[in-house]
Short mmCIF file of C-alpha atoms in Angstrom, two decimals:
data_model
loop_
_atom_site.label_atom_id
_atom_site.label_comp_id
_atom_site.label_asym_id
_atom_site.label_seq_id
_atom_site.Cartn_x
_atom_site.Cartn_y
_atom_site.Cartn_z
CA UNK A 1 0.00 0.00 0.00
CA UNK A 2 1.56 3.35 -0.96
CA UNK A 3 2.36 6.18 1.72
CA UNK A 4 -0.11 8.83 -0.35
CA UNK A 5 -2.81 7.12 -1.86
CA UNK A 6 -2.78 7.95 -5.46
CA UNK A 7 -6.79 8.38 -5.48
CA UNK A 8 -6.42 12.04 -3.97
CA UNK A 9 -5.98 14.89 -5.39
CA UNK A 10 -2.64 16.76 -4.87
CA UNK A 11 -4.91 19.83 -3.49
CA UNK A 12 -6.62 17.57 -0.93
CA UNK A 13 -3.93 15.89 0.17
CA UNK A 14 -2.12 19.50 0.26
CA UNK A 15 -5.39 20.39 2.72
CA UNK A 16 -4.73 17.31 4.57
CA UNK A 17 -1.30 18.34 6.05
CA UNK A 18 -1.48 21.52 5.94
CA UNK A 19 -0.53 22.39 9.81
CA UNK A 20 2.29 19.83 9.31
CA UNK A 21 4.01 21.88 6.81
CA UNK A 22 3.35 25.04 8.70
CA UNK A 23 5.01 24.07 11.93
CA UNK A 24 6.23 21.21 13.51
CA UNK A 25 4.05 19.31 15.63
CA UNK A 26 4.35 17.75 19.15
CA UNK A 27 3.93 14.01 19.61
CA UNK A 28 -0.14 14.73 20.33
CA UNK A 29 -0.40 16.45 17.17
CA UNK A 30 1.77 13.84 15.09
CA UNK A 31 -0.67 11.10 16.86
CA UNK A 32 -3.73 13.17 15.69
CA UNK A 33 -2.66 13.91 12.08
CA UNK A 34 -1.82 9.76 11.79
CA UNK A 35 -4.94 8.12 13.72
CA UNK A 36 -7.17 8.08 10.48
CA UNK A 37 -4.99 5.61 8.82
CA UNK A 38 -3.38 4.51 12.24
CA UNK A 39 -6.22 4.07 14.70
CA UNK A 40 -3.46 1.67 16.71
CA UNK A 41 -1.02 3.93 17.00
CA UNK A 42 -0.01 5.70 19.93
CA UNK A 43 2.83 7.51 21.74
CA UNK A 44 4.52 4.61 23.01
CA UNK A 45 4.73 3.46 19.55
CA UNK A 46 6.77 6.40 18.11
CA UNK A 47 8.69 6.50 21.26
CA UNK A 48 9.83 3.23 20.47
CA UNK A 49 10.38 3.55 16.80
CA UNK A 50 13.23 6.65 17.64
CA UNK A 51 14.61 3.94 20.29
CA UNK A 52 15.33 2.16 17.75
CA UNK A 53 16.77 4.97 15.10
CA UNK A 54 13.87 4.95 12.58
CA UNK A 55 13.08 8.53 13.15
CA UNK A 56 14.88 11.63 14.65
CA UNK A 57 12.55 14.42 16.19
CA UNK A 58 14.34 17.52 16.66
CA UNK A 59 14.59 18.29 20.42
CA UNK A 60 13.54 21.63 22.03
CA UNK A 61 16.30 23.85 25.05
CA UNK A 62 13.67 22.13 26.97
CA UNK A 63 13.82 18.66 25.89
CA UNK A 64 10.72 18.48 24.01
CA UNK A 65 10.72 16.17 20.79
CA UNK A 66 9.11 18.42 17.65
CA UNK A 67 8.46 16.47 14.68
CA UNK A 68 8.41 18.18 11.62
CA UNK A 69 6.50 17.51 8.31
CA UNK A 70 9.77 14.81 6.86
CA UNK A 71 8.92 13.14 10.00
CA UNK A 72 5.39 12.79 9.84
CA UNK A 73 6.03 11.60 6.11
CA UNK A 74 8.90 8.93 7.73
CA UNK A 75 6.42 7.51 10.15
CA UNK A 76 3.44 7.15 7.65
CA UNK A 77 5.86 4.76 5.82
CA UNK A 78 7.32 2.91 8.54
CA UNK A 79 3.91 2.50 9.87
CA UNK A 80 2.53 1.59 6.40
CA UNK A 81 5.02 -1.41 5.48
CA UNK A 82 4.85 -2.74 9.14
CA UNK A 83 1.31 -3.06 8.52
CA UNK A 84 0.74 -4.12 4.95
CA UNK A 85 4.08 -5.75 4.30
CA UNK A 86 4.60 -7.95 7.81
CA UNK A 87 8.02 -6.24 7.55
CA UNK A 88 10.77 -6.44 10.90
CA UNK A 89 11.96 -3.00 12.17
CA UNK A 90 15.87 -4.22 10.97
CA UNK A 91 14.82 -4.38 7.58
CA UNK A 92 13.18 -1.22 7.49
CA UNK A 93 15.77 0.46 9.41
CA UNK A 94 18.52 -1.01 6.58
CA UNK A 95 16.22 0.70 3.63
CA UNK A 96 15.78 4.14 5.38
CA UNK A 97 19.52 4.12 6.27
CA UNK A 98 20.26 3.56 3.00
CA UNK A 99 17.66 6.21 1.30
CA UNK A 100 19.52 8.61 3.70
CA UNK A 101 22.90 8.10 2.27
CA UNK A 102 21.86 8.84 -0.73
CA UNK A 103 21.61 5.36 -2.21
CA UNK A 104 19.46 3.84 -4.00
CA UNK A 105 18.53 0.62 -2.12
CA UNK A 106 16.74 -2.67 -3.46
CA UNK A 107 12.81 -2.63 -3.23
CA UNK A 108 11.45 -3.79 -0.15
CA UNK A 109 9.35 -7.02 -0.11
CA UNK A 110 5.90 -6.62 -1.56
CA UNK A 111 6.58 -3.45 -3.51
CA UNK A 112 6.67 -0.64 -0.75
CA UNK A 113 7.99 2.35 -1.59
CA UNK A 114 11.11 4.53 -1.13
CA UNK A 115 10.29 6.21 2.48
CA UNK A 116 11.51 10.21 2.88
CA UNK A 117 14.68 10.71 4.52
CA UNK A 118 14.51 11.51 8.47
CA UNK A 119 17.40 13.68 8.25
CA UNK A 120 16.98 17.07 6.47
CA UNK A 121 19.78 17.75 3.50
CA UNK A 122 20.90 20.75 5.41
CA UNK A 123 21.14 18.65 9.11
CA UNK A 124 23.12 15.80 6.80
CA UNK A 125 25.42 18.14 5.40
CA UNK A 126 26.53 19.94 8.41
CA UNK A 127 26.82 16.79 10.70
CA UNK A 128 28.99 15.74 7.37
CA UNK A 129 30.88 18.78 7.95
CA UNK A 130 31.44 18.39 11.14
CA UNK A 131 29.83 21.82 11.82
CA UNK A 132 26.91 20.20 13.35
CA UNK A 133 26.88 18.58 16.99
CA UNK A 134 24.05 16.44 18.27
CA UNK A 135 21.82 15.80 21.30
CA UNK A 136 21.48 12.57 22.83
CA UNK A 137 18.05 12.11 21.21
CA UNK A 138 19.80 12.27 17.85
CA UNK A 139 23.01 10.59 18.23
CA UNK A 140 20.90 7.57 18.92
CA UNK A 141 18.85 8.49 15.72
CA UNK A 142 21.46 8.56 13.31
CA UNK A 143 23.36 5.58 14.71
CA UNK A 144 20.78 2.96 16.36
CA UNK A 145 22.78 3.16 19.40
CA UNK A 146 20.26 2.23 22.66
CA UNK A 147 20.59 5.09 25.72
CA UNK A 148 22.61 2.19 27.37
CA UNK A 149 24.98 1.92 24.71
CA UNK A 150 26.04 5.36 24.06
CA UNK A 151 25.77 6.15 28.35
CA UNK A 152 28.89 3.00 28.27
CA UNK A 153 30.81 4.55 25.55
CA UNK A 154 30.62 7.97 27.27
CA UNK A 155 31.63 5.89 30.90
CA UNK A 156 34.99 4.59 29.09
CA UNK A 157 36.08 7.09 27.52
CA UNK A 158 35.06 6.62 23.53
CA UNK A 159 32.44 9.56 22.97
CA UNK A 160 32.80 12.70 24.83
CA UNK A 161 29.54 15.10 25.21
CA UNK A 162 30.66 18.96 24.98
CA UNK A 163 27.53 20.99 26.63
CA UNK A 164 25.28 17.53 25.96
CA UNK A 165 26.21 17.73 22.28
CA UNK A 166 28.18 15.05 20.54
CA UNK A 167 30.53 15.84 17.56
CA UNK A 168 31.01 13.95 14.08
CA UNK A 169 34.08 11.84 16.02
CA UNK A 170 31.60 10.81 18.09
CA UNK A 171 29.08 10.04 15.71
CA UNK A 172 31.35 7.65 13.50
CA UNK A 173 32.32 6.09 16.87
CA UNK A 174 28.87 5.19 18.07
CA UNK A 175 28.56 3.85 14.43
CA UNK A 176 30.96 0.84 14.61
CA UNK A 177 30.40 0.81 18.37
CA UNK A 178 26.59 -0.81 17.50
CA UNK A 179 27.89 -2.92 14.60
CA UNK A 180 30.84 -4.32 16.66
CA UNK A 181 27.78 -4.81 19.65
CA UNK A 182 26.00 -7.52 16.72
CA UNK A 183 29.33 -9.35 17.19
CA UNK A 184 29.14 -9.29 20.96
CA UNK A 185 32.22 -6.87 21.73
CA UNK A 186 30.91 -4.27 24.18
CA UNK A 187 31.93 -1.01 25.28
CA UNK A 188 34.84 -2.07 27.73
CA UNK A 189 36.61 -3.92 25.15
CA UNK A 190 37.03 -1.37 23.45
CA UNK A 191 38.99 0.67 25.81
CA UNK A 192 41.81 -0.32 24.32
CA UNK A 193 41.03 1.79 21.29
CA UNK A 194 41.11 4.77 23.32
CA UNK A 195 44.69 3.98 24.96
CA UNK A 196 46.23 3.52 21.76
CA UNK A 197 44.65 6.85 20.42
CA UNK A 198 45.99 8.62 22.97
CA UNK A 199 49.43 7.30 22.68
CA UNK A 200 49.16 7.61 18.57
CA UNK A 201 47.78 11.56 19.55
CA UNK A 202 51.22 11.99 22.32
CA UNK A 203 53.53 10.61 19.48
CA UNK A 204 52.02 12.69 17.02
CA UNK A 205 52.34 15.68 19.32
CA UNK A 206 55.79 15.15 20.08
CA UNK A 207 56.83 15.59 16.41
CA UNK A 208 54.50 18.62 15.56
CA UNK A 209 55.54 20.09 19.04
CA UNK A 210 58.08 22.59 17.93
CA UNK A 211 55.63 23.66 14.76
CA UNK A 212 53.14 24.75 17.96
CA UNK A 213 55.38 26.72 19.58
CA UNK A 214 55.87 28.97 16.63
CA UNK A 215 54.33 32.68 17.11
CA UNK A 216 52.78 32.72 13.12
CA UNK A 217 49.76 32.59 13.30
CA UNK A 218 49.88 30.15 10.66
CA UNK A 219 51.70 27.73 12.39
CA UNK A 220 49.04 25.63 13.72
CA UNK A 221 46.98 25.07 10.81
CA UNK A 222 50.62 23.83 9.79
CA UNK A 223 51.06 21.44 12.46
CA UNK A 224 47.46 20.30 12.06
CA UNK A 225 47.78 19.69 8.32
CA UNK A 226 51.27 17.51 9.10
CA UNK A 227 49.73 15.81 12.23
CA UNK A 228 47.31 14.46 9.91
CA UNK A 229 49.37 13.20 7.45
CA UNK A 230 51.28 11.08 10.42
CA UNK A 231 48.36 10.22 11.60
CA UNK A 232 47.01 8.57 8.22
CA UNK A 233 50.64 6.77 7.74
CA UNK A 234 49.85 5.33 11.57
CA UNK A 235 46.55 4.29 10.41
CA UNK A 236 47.79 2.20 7.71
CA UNK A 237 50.80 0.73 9.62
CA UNK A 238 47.71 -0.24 11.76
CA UNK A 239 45.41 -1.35 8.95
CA UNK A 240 48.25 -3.54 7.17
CA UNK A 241 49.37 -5.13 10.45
CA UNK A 242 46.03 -6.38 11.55
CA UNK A 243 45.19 -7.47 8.00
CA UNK A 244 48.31 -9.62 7.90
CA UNK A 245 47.21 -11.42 11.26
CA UNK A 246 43.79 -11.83 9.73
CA UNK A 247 45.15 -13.42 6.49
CA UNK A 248 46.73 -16.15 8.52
CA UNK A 249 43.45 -17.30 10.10
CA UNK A 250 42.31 -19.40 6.35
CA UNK A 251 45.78 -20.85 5.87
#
């Protein structure tokens, strides 16, 4: 069954959501714009759905989740091929992830369609450009990552909140943190990530130390530009070392 039945007219349907598109709505609004075509649904329900990273409200200073017209679009999908299509939450998850990368992912059993992206071009782009921290609320959005799994990663050291806000680092993190969870390594294990950055960061300092204590003012943005280049030559010392271990495992 398609999001927008095709049967309407583009001006009804513009009537339809009209105070969507004018504002965005709080989670009583969202559940009274949906219950025609989602009698079932209720707060719980969407609660449960950002849990799990299908849909990322924007938060208010106060902590209030807005939902704006993308999201209201989002959740009529998700809501749609759950219902019609018998489809899991993972599989769902993997085609809106996809859509918001920009891909162009395989149909979904039974013909649904390609669901709206949660994340706004400009939010995508700035979190791309690292010019764009996130809440809590949204970290777990973009990544998947449960409240318990991002709270660990803060406790040992992997992601570190600035004024509750998380930064692109932190973001990529949390990222292979919940795909190395699926293979049952947890936060603690990977502590040892965080000891070896930390030495790779003091050796790296070390050699760009002298560069920093220059008084142009384009020293630093020297130093920065060489400590990255040592620190990509580190990563693929790393890369090729672990890869020749791994090679020995089928021989």
């Amino acid at each position: 069954m398609p999001i927008f039945d095709a049967a309407r007219s583009p001006r009804l349907e513009a009537s339809r959501h009209e105070t969507v598109r004018q504002a965005a709505l709080n989670i009583g609004e969202v559940l009274a714009e949906l219950k025609n075509e989602f009698p079932r649904v209720t707060a719980s329900k969407i609660r449960f759905l950002e849990d799990k990273g299908l849909i990322i409200p924007q938060r208010t200073s106060a902590g209030y989740r807005k939902y704006s017209a993308s999201d209201v679009s989002r959740l009529r999908f998700i809501l749609s091929v759950q219902r019609d299509q018998y489809l899991p939450l993972k599989v769902i998850k993997d085609h809106l992830d996809a859509v918001d990368r920009g891909e162009a992912p395989a149909a979904l059993p039974g013909g649904a369609p390609v669901a709206p992206q949660a994340v706004d071009n400009d939010m995508a782009e700035a979190v791309e450009r690292k010019a764009r921290s996130v809440s809590l609320a949204e970290l777990q959005g973009l990544t998947g990552c449960s409240e318990e799994l991002a709270s660990e990663l803060v406790k040992f050291g992997l992601i570190e909140p600035v004024a509750g806000l998380f930064d692109a680092n932190s973001i990529e993190v949390t990222k292979s943190a919940v795909e190395l969870a699926s293979h049952g390594v947890e936060p603690r294990h990977l502590r040892q990530f965080r000891t070896a950055a930390d030495r790779e960061f003091s050796l790296i300092e070390s050699i760009v130390g002298n560069e920093l204590k220059k008084p142009e003012v384009s020293a630093r943005a020297r130093a920065a530009e060489e400590a990255q280049e040592i620190s990509r030559q580190c990563l693929k010392i790393h890369e090729a070392l672990v890869q020749r271990a791994i090679s020995q495992l089928d021989r």
